[in-house]
Amino acid sequence: VVKSSAEMRKILEVGKKNRSVGATAMNADSSRSHSIFTVTVETSETSPGEPASEARIKVGKLNLVDLAGSERQSKTHAVGDRLKEATKINLSLSALGNVISALVDGKSTHIPYRDSKLTRLLQDSLGGNTKTVMIANVGPADYNFDETMSTLRYANRAKNIKNKPKINEDAKDTMLREFQEEIKRLREQLANDGGGGGDGGDDRGNVSFRSQ
């Protein structure tokens, strides 16, 4: 558990030291594995005068993912362990692509999250109560044109994922918050209606609440 951005950064640096890199013909510090940094944020809110036991809890999760790039052996000249790493990287990226395609399709009854460890770990970041953003790292060299186009198509599929995230809170807290928002809206409406003048009579409306 951390309580500041400085403490969080220290943990990030520890994880960075465990990141696997290696030299290939295309990159002296090529990523040989994917990296995932998960931040879980929990907040507790109370209204003035409320005891701590009545606090409303909200929880959110942020997954920061550095995906190792797909590789072509003809360009990286990878052999031995480097070639095995590249094969595993390409397989996991293919599994991730299949999950994204299934989510975008909208007709698939089965999302293959369990096809790889990567997709299983990123399940919360791809489907359901979440927002997904993918940043593509590409180069301007025409020598890498095919890789650039492939990466852009991959990112475009992720952009088409449509989810409807909602606040992670207890159902009772959700109802209470909605009531409070409704009360605020009605008070503003009464204040606006009451300022219109008239014959001097009581211009206040009667407000009733319906239980849900």
CSV table of C-alpha atoms in Angstrom, one decimal:
chain,number,residue,atom,x,y,z
A,1,VAL,CA,0.0,0.0,0.0
A,2,VAL,CA,1.4,3.4,-1.0
A,3,LYS,CA,0.2,6.9,0.0
A,4,SER,CA,2.0,9.2,-2.3
A,5,SER,CA,3.2,9.4,-5.9
A,6,ALA,CA,6.8,9.2,-4.7
A,7,GLU,CA,6.2,5.8,-3.1
A,8,MET,CA,4.4,4.6,-6.2
A,9,ARG,CA,7.4,5.7,-8.4
A,10,LYS,CA,9.8,3.7,-6.2
A,11,ILE,CA,7.7,0.5,-6.8
A,12,LEU,CA,7.6,1.3,-10.5
A,13,GLU,CA,11.4,1.6,-10.6
A,14,VAL,CA,11.7,-1.8,-8.8
A,15,GLY,CA,9.5,-3.4,-11.5
A,16,LYS,CA,11.5,-1.7,-14.2
A,17,LYS,CA,14.7,-3.4,-13.0
A,18,ASN,CA,13.0,-6.7,-13.5
A,19,ARG,CA,12.1,-5.9,-17.1
A,20,SER,CA,13.7,-8.2,-19.6
A,21,VAL,CA,15.6,-6.7,-22.5
A,22,GLY,CA,18.1,-8.0,-25.1
A,23,ALA,CA,19.9,-7.0,-28.3
A,24,THR,CA,18.7,-7.9,-31.8
A,25,ALA,CA,19.7,-6.7,-35.2
A,26,MET,CA,16.9,-4.0,-35.0
A,27,ASN,CA,17.2,-2.8,-31.4
A,28,ALA,CA,20.1,-2.9,-28.9
A,29,ASP,CA,17.5,-2.8,-26.0
A,30,SER,CA,14.7,-4.8,-27.4
A,31,SER,CA,11.9,-5.7,-25.0
A,32,ARG,CA,11.9,-9.5,-24.4
A,33,SER,CA,8.7,-9.5,-22.4
A,34,HIS,CA,5.5,-7.4,-21.8
A,35,SER,CA,5.4,-5.2,-18.7
A,36,ILE,CA,2.3,-4.5,-16.7
A,37,PHE,CA,2.1,-1.9,-13.9
A,38,THR,CA,-1.2,-2.0,-12.0
A,39,VAL,CA,-2.5,0.8,-9.8
A,40,THR,CA,-5.5,0.2,-7.6
A,41,VAL,CA,-7.0,3.4,-6.1
A,42,GLU,CA,-9.5,3.3,-3.2
A,43,THR,CA,-11.3,6.4,-1.9
A,44,SER,CA,-13.5,6.8,1.1
A,45,GLU,CA,-16.1,9.7,1.3
A,46,THR,CA,-18.3,10.9,4.1
A,47,SER,CA,-20.7,13.8,4.2
A,48,PRO,CA,-20.4,16.4,7.0
A,49,GLY,CA,-21.5,15.0,10.3
A,50,GLU,CA,-21.5,11.4,9.1
A,51,PRO,CA,-19.6,8.8,11.1
A,52,ALA,CA,-16.7,6.9,9.5
A,53,SER,CA,-18.8,3.7,9.5
A,54,GLU,CA,-21.1,5.4,6.9
A,55,ALA,CA,-18.3,6.1,4.5
A,56,ARG,CA,-18.9,5.4,0.8
A,57,ILE,CA,-16.1,3.4,-0.8
A,58,LYS,CA,-15.1,3.7,-4.4
A,59,VAL,CA,-12.4,1.5,-6.1
A,60,GLY,CA,-10.7,2.0,-9.4
A,61,LYS,CA,-7.9,0.1,-11.2
A,62,LEU,CA,-5.4,1.5,-13.8
A,63,ASN,CA,-3.3,-0.9,-15.8
A,64,LEU,CA,-0.3,0.6,-17.6
A,65,VAL,CA,1.0,-1.9,-20.2
A,66,ASP,CA,4.1,-1.8,-22.2
A,67,LEU,CA,3.7,-4.4,-25.0
A,68,ALA,CA,6.8,-5.9,-26.6
A,69,GLY,CA,6.6,-5.4,-30.3
A,70,SER,CA,6.0,-8.2,-32.8
A,71,GLU,CA,9.1,-9.3,-34.6
A,72,ARG,CA,10.2,-10.8,-37.9
A,73,GLN,CA,13.1,-13.2,-37.7
A,74,SER,CA,14.3,-12.0,-41.1
A,75,LYS,CA,14.9,-8.6,-39.7
A,76,THR,CA,15.9,-9.2,-36.1
A,77,HIS,CA,18.2,-12.2,-37.0
A,78,ALA,CA,17.1,-13.7,-33.7
A,79,VAL,CA,18.4,-17.2,-32.9
A,80,GLY,CA,18.4,-19.4,-29.9
A,81,ASP,CA,16.8,-17.9,-26.8
A,82,ARG,CA,16.0,-14.6,-28.6
A,83,LEU,CA,14.1,-16.5,-31.3
A,84,LYS,CA,12.1,-18.4,-28.6
A,85,GLU,CA,11.3,-15.1,-26.9
A,86,ALA,CA,10.1,-13.6,-30.2
A,87,THR,CA,7.9,-16.6,-30.8
A,88,LYS,CA,6.2,-16.3,-27.4
A,89,ILE,CA,5.8,-12.5,-27.8
A,90,ASN,CA,4.2,-12.9,-31.2
A,91,LEU,CA,1.8,-15.6,-29.9
A,92,SER,CA,0.7,-13.5,-27.0
A,93,LEU,CA,0.1,-10.5,-29.3
A,94,SER,CA,-1.9,-12.7,-31.6
A,95,ALA,CA,-4.0,-13.8,-28.7
A,96,LEU,CA,-4.5,-10.2,-27.6
A,97,GLY,CA,-5.5,-9.3,-31.2
A,98,ASN,CA,-8.1,-12.2,-31.2
A,99,VAL,CA,-9.6,-10.8,-27.9
A,100,ILE,CA,-9.8,-7.3,-29.3
A,101,SER,CA,-11.4,-8.6,-32.5
A,102,ALA,CA,-14.0,-10.5,-30.5
A,103,LEU,CA,-14.9,-7.5,-28.4
A,104,VAL,CA,-15.2,-5.2,-31.5
A,105,ASP,CA,-17.3,-7.7,-33.4
A,106,GLY,CA,-20.1,-7.6,-30.8
A,107,LYS,CA,-21.5,-10.9,-32.0
A,108,SER,CA,-19.1,-13.2,-30.4
A,109,THR,CA,-20.5,-15.2,-27.5
A,110,HIS,CA,-17.1,-16.2,-26.2
A,111,ILE,CA,-14.1,-13.9,-25.6
A,112,PRO,CA,-10.9,-15.9,-25.5
A,113,TYR,CA,-9.3,-14.2,-22.5
A,114,ARG,CA,-7.8,-17.5,-21.3
A,115,ASP,CA,-5.8,-18.1,-24.4
A,116,SER,CA,-2.7,-16.4,-22.9
A,117,LYS,CA,-1.5,-15.1,-19.6
A,118,LEU,CA,-1.4,-11.6,-21.1
A,119,THR,CA,-5.1,-11.5,-22.1
A,120,ARG,CA,-6.1,-13.0,-18.8
A,121,LEU,CA,-4.2,-10.3,-16.8
A,122,LEU,CA,-5.7,-7.6,-19.1
A,123,GLN,CA,-9.3,-8.9,-19.0
A,124,ASP,CA,-10.3,-6.0,-16.7
A,125,SER,CA,-8.7,-3.5,-19.1
A,126,LEU,CA,-10.4,-4.7,-22.2
A,127,GLY,CA,-14.0,-5.7,-21.6
A,128,GLY,CA,-16.8,-4.6,-19.3
A,129,ASN,CA,-16.5,-1.8,-16.8
A,130,THR,CA,-13.5,-0.1,-18.3
A,131,LYS,CA,-12.0,2.4,-20.8
A,132,THR,CA,-9.1,1.3,-23.1
A,133,VAL,CA,-6.5,3.5,-24.7
A,134,MET,CA,-3.7,2.2,-26.9
A,135,ILE,CA,-0.6,4.3,-27.9
A,136,ALA,CA,1.2,3.0,-31.0
A,137,ASN,CA,4.9,3.5,-31.3
A,138,VAL,CA,5.9,3.6,-35.0
A,139,GLY,CA,8.9,4.9,-36.9
A,140,PRO,CA,9.1,7.0,-40.2
A,141,ALA,CA,11.6,4.7,-42.0
A,142,ASP,CA,10.2,3.1,-45.2
A,143,TYR,CA,12.2,0.0,-44.3
A,144,ASN,CA,9.7,-0.6,-41.5
A,145,PHE,CA,6.6,0.3,-43.6
A,146,ASP,CA,5.0,-3.2,-43.2
A,147,GLU,CA,5.5,-3.2,-39.4
A,148,THR,CA,4.2,0.4,-39.2
A,149,MET,CA,1.0,-0.5,-41.0
A,150,SER,CA,0.5,-3.6,-39.0
A,151,THR,CA,0.8,-1.7,-35.8
A,152,LEU,CA,-1.6,1.0,-36.9
A,153,ARG,CA,-4.2,-1.6,-37.9
A,154,TYR,CA,-3.7,-3.3,-34.5
A,155,ALA,CA,-4.2,0.0,-32.6
A,156,ASN,CA,-7.3,0.9,-34.8
A,157,ARG,CA,-9.0,-2.3,-33.7
A,158,ALA,CA,-8.4,-1.4,-30.0
A,159,LYS,CA,-9.8,2.0,-30.7
A,160,ASN,CA,-13.1,0.4,-31.8
A,161,ILE,CA,-13.7,-1.3,-28.4
A,162,LYS,CA,-17.0,0.1,-27.1
A,163,ASN,CA,-17.5,-0.2,-23.3
A,164,LYS,CA,-19.8,1.7,-20.9
A,165,PRO,CA,-17.8,2.2,-17.7
A,166,LYS,CA,-19.6,3.0,-14.4
A,167,ILE,CA,-18.5,4.0,-10.9
A,168,ASN,CA,-17.5,1.1,-8.8
A,169,GLU,CA,-19.5,1.6,-5.6
A,170,ASP,CA,-22.0,-0.1,-3.4
A,171,ALA,CA,-25.6,-0.3,-4.8
A,172,LYS,CA,-26.9,1.6,-1.7
A,173,ASP,CA,-24.3,4.3,-2.2
A,174,THR,CA,-25.3,4.6,-5.8
A,175,MET,CA,-28.9,5.1,-4.8
A,176,LEU,CA,-28.0,7.6,-2.1
A,177,ARG,CA,-25.8,9.5,-4.6
A,178,GLU,CA,-28.6,9.6,-7.2
A,179,PHE,CA,-31.1,10.9,-4.5
A,180,GLN,CA,-28.6,13.6,-3.5
A,181,GLU,CA,-28.1,14.7,-7.1
A,182,GLU,CA,-31.9,14.7,-7.6
A,183,ILE,CA,-32.4,16.9,-4.5
A,184,LYS,CA,-29.7,19.3,-5.7
A,185,ARG,CA,-31.3,19.5,-9.1
A,186,LEU,CA,-34.8,20.2,-7.6
A,187,ARG,CA,-33.4,22.8,-5.3
A,188,GLU,CA,-31.8,24.6,-8.2
A,189,GLN,CA,-35.1,24.4,-10.1
A,190,LEU,CA,-37.1,25.8,-7.2
A,191,ALA,CA,-34.6,28.6,-6.8
A,192,ASN,CA,-34.9,29.5,-10.5
A,193,ASP,CA,-38.7,29.3,-10.5
A,194,GLY,CA,-39.0,31.3,-7.2
A,195,GLY,CA,-37.2,34.2,-8.7
A,196,GLY,CA,-39.7,35.0,-11.3
A,197,GLY,CA,-42.0,37.3,-9.2
A,198,GLY,CA,-45.7,36.8,-9.5
A,199,ASP,CA,-48.7,37.8,-7.3
A,200,GLY,CA,-46.7,37.5,-4.1
A,201,GLY,CA,-48.2,34.1,-3.2
A,202,ASP,CA,-46.2,31.1,-2.2
A,203,ASP,CA,-44.5,29.9,-5.4
A,204,ARG,CA,-42.8,26.9,-3.8
A,205,GLY,CA,-43.6,23.5,-5.3
A,206,ASN,CA,-44.3,20.3,-3.5
A,207,VAL,CA,-41.5,17.7,-3.8
A,208,SER,CA,-42.2,14.0,-3.4
A,209,PHE,CA,-39.8,11.1,-3.7
A,210,ARG,CA,-40.7,7.7,-5.0
A,211,SER,CA,-38.8,4.7,-3.6
A,212,GLN,CA,-37.1,2.4,-6.0
